[in-house]
Amino acid sequence: MDIDLRKLRYFVAVAEELHFGRAAERLFVAQPALSRQVRALEEDLGVQLSRRDRRGTVLPPAGAQLLDDAVSLLAASAAMVRRVAAAAGEKPVFTIGFMPGITVTPAVRMLKARHSSLSVRLLRTGWSDQVEVLRDGRADVSIIRLPVDQSGLHVQPLFTESRLAVLPIDHPLAGRSAVTVLDLADDHLLQDPDAVPEWRDVARELRTGERDDVPALHSVEEKLELVAAGAGICVLPLSTAAFYTRPDVVAVPVDGIGPSRVCLAWVATHRSRFIQDFVDVSPSLAPTA
């Protein structure tokens, strides 16, 4: 079965807005035309994708699943068109994903020096999507922090840097010049414990089963807000902690925690002169002493 991407775009707008009127305004189409396209997609798939109740538009399980898949499919479609145009030499665009705290400017300048007509775009990523932006086509390369699922990717190490514990300013350890992992055993970590296995191995809240669920945090700013409010601590790479400074938190070196490993990644099957040239200039991404 062939899926009409226009119908898919219309459905995504409805699913994200949960309101046909707002979705129609977003797409600059008439609401009856939008409704017809969504109904046509439902007929194509043989399932109900949305329904209206007293609260408005809601997604049944099939609609929620399609939304999850459709966003990446539409992004991949747009990326395919972009890569084909770039391969043909028409309006080449190169998109670089990067994690917070990493300075991309030196490598971008060197790449532009080689390809003056190339349009370079930057895409800030987070732990949850730093490799997904490669798989769904939003980025050509991504500067990532390990660990990640490396399946289907080529991953090239770039550099390592130490990690620091970020504490509220009134934390008992805030005045220390350094702490150990054991010093943090009684603290609540505002991250996936697997991201800091050294803490995970000694944490009291994991040993006693008292750990509360940590909501999904999509940015460094969210983590720092919670740290400042006394909700817990977090562990950040040195460059990230240095970039996101604020007066109500303090970053302290931690003895016994492994470094952050920064790598360059791209989809292993993708070939382009721009990727290879960016690989060549990527050593400039390493921070200078």
PDB file of C-alpha atoms in Angstrom:
ATOM      1  CA  MET A   1       0.000   0.000   0.000  1.00  0.00           C
ATOM      2  CA  ASP A   2       1.304   3.476  -0.946  1.00  0.00           C
ATOM      3  CA  ILE A   3       0.755   6.239   1.601  1.00  0.00           C
ATOM      4  CA  ASP A   4       0.015   9.758   0.372  1.00  0.00           C
ATOM      5  CA  LEU A   5       2.465  12.003   2.227  1.00  0.00           C
ATOM      6  CA  ARG A   6       0.127  14.981   1.943  1.00  0.00           C
ATOM      7  CA  LYS A   7      -2.585  13.070   3.805  1.00  0.00           C
ATOM      8  CA  LEU A   8       0.036  12.081   6.362  1.00  0.00           C
ATOM      9  CA  ARG A   9       1.078  15.717   6.881  1.00  0.00           C
ATOM     10  CA  TYR A  10      -2.559  16.685   7.364  1.00  0.00           C
ATOM     11  CA  PHE A  11      -3.067  13.923   9.923  1.00  0.00           C
ATOM     12  CA  VAL A  12       0.087  14.929  11.858  1.00  0.00           C
ATOM     13  CA  ALA A  13      -1.190  18.498  12.116  1.00  0.00           C
ATOM     14  CA  VAL A  14      -4.503  17.276  13.533  1.00  0.00           C
ATOM     15  CA  ALA A  15      -2.799  14.831  15.895  1.00  0.00           C
ATOM     16  CA  GLU A  16      -0.402  17.470  17.228  1.00  0.00           C
ATOM     17  CA  GLU A  17      -3.007  20.206  17.578  1.00  0.00           C
ATOM     18  CA  LEU A  18      -5.824  17.850  18.680  1.00  0.00           C
ATOM     19  CA  HIS A  19      -8.139  20.330  17.029  1.00  0.00           C
ATOM     20  CA  PHE A  20      -9.253  20.329  13.376  1.00  0.00           C
ATOM     21  CA  GLY A  21      -9.753  24.090  13.290  1.00  0.00           C
ATOM     22  CA  ARG A  22      -6.261  24.918  14.572  1.00  0.00           C
ATOM     23  CA  ALA A  23      -4.733  22.272  12.313  1.00  0.00           C
ATOM     24  CA  ALA A  24      -6.490  23.783   9.293  1.00  0.00           C
ATOM     25  CA  GLU A  25      -5.135  27.233  10.190  1.00  0.00           C
ATOM     26  CA  ARG A  26      -1.640  25.814  10.603  1.00  0.00           C
ATOM     27  CA  LEU A  27      -1.811  24.181   7.171  1.00  0.00           C
ATOM     28  CA  PHE A  28      -3.567  27.138   5.489  1.00  0.00           C
ATOM     29  CA  VAL A  29      -6.362  24.886   4.214  1.00  0.00           C
ATOM     30  CA  ALA A  30     -10.115  24.859   4.704  1.00  0.00           C
ATOM     31  CA  GLN A  31     -11.308  22.685   7.573  1.00  0.00           C
ATOM     32  CA  PRO A  32     -13.693  20.584   5.402  1.00  0.00           C
ATOM     33  CA  ALA A  33     -10.805  19.781   3.028  1.00  0.00           C
ATOM     34  CA  LEU A  34      -8.640  18.763   5.973  1.00  0.00           C
ATOM     35  CA  SER A  35     -11.365  16.508   7.370  1.00  0.00           C
ATOM     36  CA  ARG A  36     -11.782  14.843   3.970  1.00  0.00           C
ATOM     37  CA  GLN A  37      -8.054  14.112   3.733  1.00  0.00           C
ATOM     38  CA  VAL A  38      -7.935  12.558   7.213  1.00  0.00           C
ATOM     39  CA  ARG A  39     -11.015  10.428   6.446  1.00  0.00           C
ATOM     40  CA  ALA A  40      -9.389   9.341   3.176  1.00  0.00           C
ATOM     41  CA  LEU A  41      -6.258   8.284   5.073  1.00  0.00           C
ATOM     42  CA  GLU A  42      -8.397   6.288   7.504  1.00  0.00           C
ATOM     43  CA  GLU A  43     -10.044   4.537   4.548  1.00  0.00           C
ATOM     44  CA  ASP A  44      -6.617   3.810   3.030  1.00  0.00           C
ATOM     45  CA  LEU A  45      -5.394   2.228   6.280  1.00  0.00           C
ATOM     46  CA  GLY A  46      -8.708   0.688   7.326  1.00  0.00           C
ATOM     47  CA  VAL A  47      -8.505   2.092  10.870  1.00  0.00           C
ATOM     48  CA  GLN A  48      -9.879   5.023  12.852  1.00  0.00           C
ATOM     49  CA  LEU A  49      -7.122   7.566  13.506  1.00  0.00           C
ATOM     50  CA  SER A  50      -8.981  10.213  15.497  1.00  0.00           C
ATOM     51  CA  ARG A  51     -12.283  10.738  17.189  1.00  0.00           C
ATOM     52  CA  ARG A  52     -14.116  13.606  18.837  1.00  0.00           C
ATOM     53  CA  ASP A  53     -15.508  13.557  22.344  1.00  0.00           C
ATOM     54  CA  ARG A  54     -16.651  16.225  24.801  1.00  0.00           C
ATOM     55  CA  ARG A  55     -13.040  17.301  25.405  1.00  0.00           C
ATOM     56  CA  GLY A  56     -12.213  17.675  21.713  1.00  0.00           C
ATOM     57  CA  THR A  57     -10.180  15.519  19.351  1.00  0.00           C
ATOM     58  CA  VAL A  58      -8.461  12.472  20.843  1.00  0.00           C
ATOM     59  CA  LEU A  59      -6.233   9.801  19.327  1.00  0.00           C
ATOM     60  CA  PRO A  60      -7.107   6.110  19.625  1.00  0.00           C
ATOM     61  CA  PRO A  61      -4.149   3.694  19.842  1.00  0.00           C
ATOM     62  CA  ALA A  62      -3.854   3.432  16.047  1.00  0.00           C
ATOM     63  CA  GLY A  63      -3.701   7.215  15.702  1.00  0.00           C
ATOM     64  CA  ALA A  64      -1.094   7.547  18.442  1.00  0.00           C
ATOM     65  CA  GLN A  65       1.042   4.896  16.772  1.00  0.00           C
ATOM     66  CA  LEU A  66       0.761   6.559  13.391  1.00  0.00           C
ATOM     67  CA  LEU A  67       1.781   9.906  14.879  1.00  0.00           C
ATOM     68  CA  ASP A  68       4.909   8.332  16.364  1.00  0.00           C
ATOM     69  CA  ASP A  69       5.876   6.831  13.013  1.00  0.00           C
ATOM     70  CA  ALA A  70       4.693   9.642  10.748  1.00  0.00           C
ATOM     71  CA  VAL A  71       6.840  12.423  12.221  1.00  0.00           C
ATOM     72  CA  SER A  72      10.082  10.568  11.494  1.00  0.00           C
ATOM     73  CA  LEU A  73       8.782   9.371   8.103  1.00  0.00           C
ATOM     74  CA  LEU A  74       7.990  12.925   6.978  1.00  0.00           C
ATOM     75  CA  ALA A  75      11.351  14.146   8.251  1.00  0.00           C
ATOM     76  CA  ALA A  76      13.120  11.338   6.396  1.00  0.00           C
ATOM     77  CA  SER A  77      11.208  12.192   3.223  1.00  0.00           C
ATOM     78  CA  ALA A  78      12.251  15.833   3.424  1.00  0.00           C
ATOM     79  CA  ALA A  79      15.836  14.815   4.151  1.00  0.00           C
ATOM     80  CA  MET A  80      15.860  12.493   1.145  1.00  0.00           C
ATOM     81  CA  VAL A  81      14.811  15.339  -1.138  1.00  0.00           C
ATOM     82  CA  ARG A  82      17.517  17.525   0.415  1.00  0.00           C
ATOM     83  CA  ARG A  83      20.249  14.893  -0.034  1.00  0.00           C
ATOM     84  CA  VAL A  84      19.273  14.203  -3.635  1.00  0.00           C
ATOM     85  CA  ALA A  85      19.373  17.939  -4.393  1.00  0.00           C
ATOM     86  CA  ALA A  86      22.757  18.198  -2.688  1.00  0.00           C
ATOM     87  CA  ALA A  87      24.082  15.243  -4.679  1.00  0.00           C
ATOM     88  CA  ALA A  88      22.961  16.975  -7.869  1.00  0.00           C
ATOM     89  CA  GLY A  89      24.731  20.145  -6.824  1.00  0.00           C
ATOM     90  CA  GLU A  90      21.506  22.098  -6.400  1.00  0.00           C
ATOM     91  CA  LYS A  91      21.311  24.276  -3.268  1.00  0.00           C
ATOM     92  CA  PRO A  92      23.441  21.944  -1.124  1.00  0.00           C
ATOM     93  CA  VAL A  93      22.473  21.941   2.558  1.00  0.00           C
ATOM     94  CA  PHE A  94      24.411  20.192   5.333  1.00  0.00           C
ATOM     95  CA  THR A  95      22.868  19.784   8.793  1.00  0.00           C
ATOM     96  CA  ILE A  96      24.967  19.167  11.907  1.00  0.00           C
ATOM     97  CA  GLY A  97      23.418  17.906  15.127  1.00  0.00           C
ATOM     98  CA  PHE A  98      25.240  18.772  18.334  1.00  0.00           C
ATOM     99  CA  MET A  99      24.839  18.206  22.059  1.00  0.00           C
ATOM    100  CA  PRO A 100      24.747  21.116  24.550  1.00  0.00           C
ATOM    101  CA  GLY A 101      28.118  22.536  25.550  1.00  0.00           C
ATOM    102  CA  ILE A 102      29.916  21.533  22.338  1.00  0.00           C
ATOM    103  CA  THR A 103      31.255  24.397  20.222  1.00  0.00           C
ATOM    104  CA  VAL A 104      30.780  23.650  16.528  1.00  0.00           C
ATOM    105  CA  THR A 105      31.961  26.960  15.048  1.00  0.00           C
ATOM    106  CA  PRO A 106      35.604  26.039  14.207  1.00  0.00           C
ATOM    107  CA  ALA A 107      34.601  22.975  12.200  1.00  0.00           C
ATOM    108  CA  VAL A 108      31.771  24.863  10.458  1.00  0.00           C
ATOM    109  CA  ARG A 109      34.181  27.596   9.365  1.00  0.00           C
ATOM    110  CA  MET A 110      36.644  25.054   8.025  1.00  0.00           C
ATOM    111  CA  LEU A 111      33.894  23.231   6.142  1.00  0.00           C
ATOM    112  CA  LYS A 112      32.616  26.499   4.666  1.00  0.00           C
ATOM    113  CA  ALA A 113      36.155  27.353   3.577  1.00  0.00           C
ATOM    114  CA  ARG A 114      36.112  24.199   1.460  1.00  0.00           C
ATOM    115  CA  HIS A 115      32.551  24.687   0.166  1.00  0.00           C
ATOM    116  CA  SER A 116      31.642  28.365   0.069  1.00  0.00           C
ATOM    117  CA  SER A 117      28.237  27.708  -1.530  1.00  0.00           C
ATOM    118  CA  LEU A 118      27.233  25.128   1.078  1.00  0.00           C
ATOM    119  CA  SER A 119      24.415  26.120   3.427  1.00  0.00           C
ATOM    120  CA  VAL A 120      25.262  24.749   6.894  1.00  0.00           C
ATOM    121  CA  ARG A 121      22.475  24.327   9.424  1.00  0.00           C
ATOM    122  CA  LEU A 122      22.831  23.472  13.107  1.00  0.00           C
ATOM    123  CA  LEU A 123      20.416  21.323  15.089  1.00  0.00           C
ATOM    124  CA  ARG A 124      20.660  21.213  18.883  1.00  0.00           C
ATOM    125  CA  THR A 125      19.979  17.742  20.220  1.00  0.00           C
ATOM    126  CA  GLY A 126      19.578  16.045  23.603  1.00  0.00           C
ATOM    127  CA  TRP A 127      20.182  12.609  25.103  1.00  0.00           C
ATOM    128  CA  SER A 128      16.914  11.259  23.702  1.00  0.00           C
ATOM    129  CA  ASP A 129      17.361  12.284  20.060  1.00  0.00           C
ATOM    130  CA  GLN A 130      21.085  12.731  19.415  1.00  0.00           C
ATOM    131  CA  VAL A 131      21.165   9.722  17.067  1.00  0.00           C
ATOM    132  CA  GLU A 132      17.494   9.734  16.084  1.00  0.00           C
ATOM    133  CA  VAL A 133      18.139  12.930  14.112  1.00  0.00           C
ATOM    134  CA  LEU A 134      20.448  10.819  11.931  1.00  0.00           C
ATOM    135  CA  ARG A 135      18.057   7.932  11.503  1.00  0.00           C
ATOM    136  CA  ASP A 136      15.087  10.119  10.592  1.00  0.00           C
ATOM    137  CA  GLY A 137      17.162  12.305   8.285  1.00  0.00           C
ATOM    138  CA  ARG A 138      17.048  15.590  10.172  1.00  0.00           C
ATOM    139  CA  ALA A 139      20.846  15.736  10.365  1.00  0.00           C
ATOM    140  CA  ASP A 140      23.680  14.554   8.127  1.00  0.00           C
ATOM    141  CA  VAL A 141      26.125  14.166  11.014  1.00  0.00           C
ATOM    142  CA  SER A 142      25.686  14.427  14.770  1.00  0.00           C
ATOM    143  CA  ILE A 143      28.190  15.221  17.490  1.00  0.00           C
ATOM    144  CA  ILE A 144      27.119  12.845  20.225  1.00  0.00           C
ATOM    145  CA  ARG A 145      27.943  11.807  23.763  1.00  0.00           C
ATOM    146  CA  LEU A 146      28.183   8.083  24.484  1.00  0.00           C
ATOM    147  CA  PRO A 147      26.543   5.761  25.288  1.00  0.00           C
ATOM    148  CA  VAL A 148      24.097   5.482  22.380  1.00  0.00           C
ATOM    149  CA  ASP A 149      22.635   2.719  20.241  1.00  0.00           C
ATOM    150  CA  GLN A 150      25.249   2.552  17.476  1.00  0.00           C
ATOM    151  CA  SER A 151      23.395   0.149  15.178  1.00  0.00           C
ATOM    152  CA  GLY A 152      23.518   1.307  11.568  1.00  0.00           C
ATOM    153  CA  LEU A 153      25.867   4.176  12.409  1.00  0.00           C
ATOM    154  CA  HIS A 154      29.513   4.946  11.880  1.00  0.00           C
ATOM    155  CA  VAL A 155      30.860   6.398  15.146  1.00  0.00           C
ATOM    156  CA  GLN A 156      34.245   8.118  15.284  1.00  0.00           C
ATOM    157  CA  PRO A 157      35.750   9.135  18.645  1.00  0.00           C
ATOM    158  CA  LEU A 158      36.654  12.819  18.981  1.00  0.00           C
ATOM    159  CA  PHE A 159      37.640  13.595  22.562  1.00  0.00           C
ATOM    160  CA  THR A 160      36.863  12.963  26.209  1.00  0.00           C
ATOM    161  CA  GLU A 161      36.198  15.401  29.023  1.00  0.00           C
ATOM    162  CA  SER A 162      35.634  15.136  32.743  1.00  0.00           C
ATOM    163  CA  ARG A 163      32.164  15.255  34.313  1.00  0.00           C
ATOM    164  CA  LEU A 164      31.051  17.341  37.264  1.00  0.00           C
ATOM    165  CA  ALA A 165      28.299  17.051  39.856  1.00  0.00           C
ATOM    166  CA  VAL A 166      25.940  20.027  39.775  1.00  0.00           C
ATOM    167  CA  LEU A 167      24.550  20.814  43.224  1.00  0.00           C
ATOM    168  CA  PRO A 168      22.250  23.483  44.656  1.00  0.00           C
ATOM    169  CA  ILE A 169      24.225  26.344  46.174  1.00  0.00           C
ATOM    170  CA  ASP A 170      23.102  25.402  49.693  1.00  0.00           C
ATOM    171  CA  HIS A 171      24.081  21.725  49.367  1.00  0.00           C
ATOM    172  CA  PRO A 172      26.414  20.526  52.166  1.00  0.00           C
ATOM    173  CA  LEU A 173      29.047  19.601  49.561  1.00  0.00           C
ATOM    174  CA  ALA A 174      28.794  22.827  47.543  1.00  0.00           C
ATOM    175  CA  GLY A 175      31.906  24.329  49.119  1.00  0.00           C
ATOM    176  CA  ARG A 176      34.156  21.353  48.351  1.00  0.00           C
ATOM    177  CA  SER A 177      36.906  21.574  45.743  1.00  0.00           C
ATOM    178  CA  ALA A 178      36.075  17.978  44.764  1.00  0.00           C
ATOM    179  CA  VAL A 179      33.841  15.133  45.920  1.00  0.00           C
ATOM    180  CA  THR A 180      33.775  11.373  45.514  1.00  0.00           C
ATOM    181  CA  VAL A 181      31.015   9.179  44.162  1.00  0.00           C
ATOM    182  CA  LEU A 182      30.414   7.868  47.680  1.00  0.00           C
ATOM    183  CA  ASP A 183      29.836  11.449  48.870  1.00  0.00           C
ATOM    184  CA  LEU A 184      26.830  11.557  46.493  1.00  0.00           C
ATOM    185  CA  ALA A 185      25.338   8.210  47.532  1.00  0.00           C
ATOM    186  CA  ASP A 186      22.521   9.827  49.540  1.00  0.00           C
ATOM    187  CA  ASP A 187      21.529  12.297  46.805  1.00  0.00           C
ATOM    188  CA  HIS A 188      18.686  11.967  44.303  1.00  0.00           C
ATOM    189  CA  LEU A 189      19.973  11.873  40.709  1.00  0.00           C
ATOM    190  CA  LEU A 190      17.825  13.747  38.172  1.00  0.00           C
ATOM    191  CA  GLN A 191      18.967  11.458  35.357  1.00  0.00           C
ATOM    192  CA  ASP A 192      18.756   7.870  34.209  1.00  0.00           C
ATOM    193  CA  PRO A 193      21.022   5.980  36.646  1.00  0.00           C
ATOM    194  CA  ASP A 194      22.554   4.141  33.681  1.00  0.00           C
ATOM    195  CA  ALA A 195      23.985   7.480  32.530  1.00  0.00           C
ATOM    196  CA  VAL A 196      26.107   7.542  35.703  1.00  0.00           C
ATOM    197  CA  PRO A 197      26.786   3.863  36.488  1.00  0.00           C
ATOM    198  CA  GLU A 198      29.316   4.737  39.209  1.00  0.00           C
ATOM    199  CA  TRP A 199      26.581   6.555  41.160  1.00  0.00           C
ATOM    200  CA  ARG A 200      24.080   3.810  40.393  1.00  0.00           C
ATOM    201  CA  ASP A 201      26.326   1.251  42.059  1.00  0.00           C
ATOM    202  CA  VAL A 202      26.402   3.117  45.402  1.00  0.00           C
ATOM    203  CA  ALA A 203      23.104   5.051  45.482  1.00  0.00           C
ATOM    204  CA  ARG A 204      21.107   4.563  48.674  1.00  0.00           C
ATOM    205  CA  GLU A 205      17.768   5.242  46.964  1.00  0.00           C
ATOM    206  CA  LEU A 206      18.416   2.354  44.565  1.00  0.00           C
ATOM    207  CA  ARG A 207      19.557  -0.015  47.309  1.00  0.00           C
ATOM    208  CA  THR A 208      16.461   0.704  49.407  1.00  0.00           C
ATOM    209  CA  GLY A 209      13.979   0.949  46.526  1.00  0.00           C
ATOM    210  CA  GLU A 210      13.014   4.492  47.527  1.00  0.00           C
ATOM    211  CA  ARG A 211      13.859   6.174  44.231  1.00  0.00           C
ATOM    212  CA  ASP A 212      11.040   8.304  42.826  1.00  0.00           C
ATOM    213  CA  ASP A 213      10.351   8.355  39.111  1.00  0.00           C
ATOM    214  CA  VAL A 214      12.248  11.095  37.309  1.00  0.00           C
ATOM    215  CA  PRO A 215      10.182  12.911  34.666  1.00  0.00           C
ATOM    216  CA  ALA A 216      11.655  13.107  31.179  1.00  0.00           C
ATOM    217  CA  LEU A 217      13.943  16.132  31.066  1.00  0.00           C
ATOM    218  CA  HIS A 218      14.696  17.352  27.569  1.00  0.00           C
ATOM    219  CA  SER A 219      17.160  20.155  28.236  1.00  0.00           C
ATOM    220  CA  VAL A 220      20.019  21.195  30.492  1.00  0.00           C
ATOM    221  CA  GLU A 221      17.932  24.178  31.556  1.00  0.00           C
ATOM    222  CA  GLU A 222      15.236  21.873  32.968  1.00  0.00           C
ATOM    223  CA  LYS A 223      17.820  19.917  34.954  1.00  0.00           C
ATOM    224  CA  LEU A 224      19.366  23.074  36.386  1.00  0.00           C
ATOM    225  CA  GLU A 225      15.972  24.448  37.400  1.00  0.00           C
ATOM    226  CA  LEU A 226      15.286  21.304  39.410  1.00  0.00           C
ATOM    227  CA  VAL A 227      18.775  21.281  40.924  1.00  0.00           C
ATOM    228  CA  ALA A 228      18.401  24.924  42.003  1.00  0.00           C
ATOM    229  CA  ALA A 229      15.024  24.095  43.565  1.00  0.00           C
ATOM    230  CA  GLY A 230      16.634  21.375  45.681  1.00  0.00           C
ATOM    231  CA  ALA A 231      14.935  18.471  43.878  1.00  0.00           C
ATOM    232  CA  GLY A 232      18.196  16.598  43.327  1.00  0.00           C
ATOM    233  CA  ILE A 233      21.563  16.721  41.607  1.00  0.00           C
ATOM    234  CA  CYS A 234      22.797  16.035  38.098  1.00  0.00           C
ATOM    235  CA  VAL A 235      26.094  15.117  36.470  1.00  0.00           C
ATOM    236  CA  LEU A 236      27.198  17.140  33.439  1.00  0.00           C
ATOM    237  CA  PRO A 237      30.241  17.194  31.166  1.00  0.00           C
ATOM    238  CA  LEU A 238      32.747  19.937  31.934  1.00  0.00           C
ATOM    239  CA  SER A 239      31.979  21.977  28.801  1.00  0.00           C
ATOM    240  CA  THR A 240      28.229  21.848  29.449  1.00  0.00           C
ATOM    241  CA  ALA A 241      28.586  22.835  33.098  1.00  0.00           C
ATOM    242  CA  ALA A 242      30.900  25.706  32.109  1.00  0.00           C
ATOM    243  CA  PHE A 243      28.473  26.972  29.464  1.00  0.00           C
ATOM    244  CA  TYR A 244      25.304  26.812  31.586  1.00  0.00           C
ATOM    245  CA  THR A 245      26.395  28.752  34.661  1.00  0.00           C
ATOM    246  CA  ARG A 246      23.960  30.301  37.151  1.00  0.00           C
ATOM    247  CA  PRO A 247      24.390  31.715  40.678  1.00  0.00           C
ATOM    248  CA  ASP A 248      22.114  29.248  42.482  1.00  0.00           C
ATOM    249  CA  VAL A 249      23.976  26.062  41.523  1.00  0.00           C
ATOM    250  CA  VAL A 250      27.607  24.973  41.747  1.00  0.00           C
ATOM    251  CA  ALA A 251      29.552  22.430  39.677  1.00  0.00           C
ATOM    252  CA  VAL A 252      32.030  20.280  41.617  1.00  0.00           C
ATOM    253  CA  PRO A 253      34.583  17.804  40.180  1.00  0.00           C
ATOM    254  CA  VAL A 254      33.846  14.181  41.062  1.00  0.00           C
ATOM    255  CA  ASP A 255      36.558  11.602  41.703  1.00  0.00           C
ATOM    256  CA  GLY A 256      35.576   8.155  40.503  1.00  0.00           C
ATOM    257  CA  ILE A 257      33.250   9.054  37.606  1.00  0.00           C
ATOM    258  CA  GLY A 258      34.322   8.200  34.077  1.00  0.00           C
ATOM    259  CA  PRO A 259      34.680  10.929  31.454  1.00  0.00           C
ATOM    260  CA  SER A 260      32.156  11.992  28.861  1.00  0.00           C
ATOM    261  CA  ARG A 261      33.108  10.491  25.499  1.00  0.00           C
ATOM    262  CA  VAL A 262      32.306  12.741  22.532  1.00  0.00           C
ATOM    263  CA  CYS A 263      32.070  11.228  19.055  1.00  0.00           C
ATOM    264  CA  LEU A 264      31.041  12.116  15.529  1.00  0.00           C
ATOM    265  CA  ALA A 265      28.322   9.883  14.084  1.00  0.00           C
ATOM    266  CA  TRP A 266      26.583   9.474  10.765  1.00  0.00           C
ATOM    267  CA  VAL A 267      24.474   6.798   9.051  1.00  0.00           C
ATOM    268  CA  ALA A 268      26.908   4.177   7.787  1.00  0.00           C
ATOM    269  CA  THR A 269      25.247   3.862   4.375  1.00  0.00           C
ATOM    270  CA  HIS A 270      25.259   7.597   3.655  1.00  0.00           C
ATOM    271  CA  ARG A 271      28.018   8.813   1.359  1.00  0.00           C
ATOM    272  CA  SER A 272      28.738  12.425   0.489  1.00  0.00           C
ATOM    273  CA  ARG A 273      31.748  14.647  -0.007  1.00  0.00           C
ATOM    274  CA  PHE A 274      30.390  16.936   2.715  1.00  0.00           C
ATOM    275  CA  ILE A 275      30.347  14.163   5.323  1.00  0.00           C
ATOM    276  CA  GLN A 276      33.899  13.168   4.464  1.00  0.00           C
ATOM    277  CA  ASP A 277      35.096  16.757   4.568  1.00  0.00           C
ATOM    278  CA  PHE A 278      33.414  17.279   7.929  1.00  0.00           C
ATOM    279  CA  VAL A 279      35.142  14.143   9.202  1.00  0.00           C
ATOM    280  CA  ASP A 280      38.428  15.689   8.065  1.00  0.00           C
ATOM    281  CA  VAL A 281      37.842  18.932  10.018  1.00  0.00           C
ATOM    282  CA  SER A 282      36.202  17.321  13.060  1.00  0.00           C
ATOM    283  CA  PRO A 283      39.433  17.262  15.147  1.00  0.00           C
ATOM    284  CA  SER A 284      38.923  21.033  15.516  1.00  0.00           C
ATOM    285  CA  LEU A 285      35.890  20.255  17.715  1.00  0.00           C
ATOM    286  CA  ALA A 286      38.134  19.207  20.605  1.00  0.00           C
ATOM    287  CA  PRO A 287      38.316  21.951  23.252  1.00  0.00           C
ATOM    288  CA  THR A 288      41.632  23.745  23.602  1.00  0.00           C
ATOM    289  CA  ALA A 289      43.371  23.854  26.943  1.00  0.00           C
TER     290      ALA A 289
END
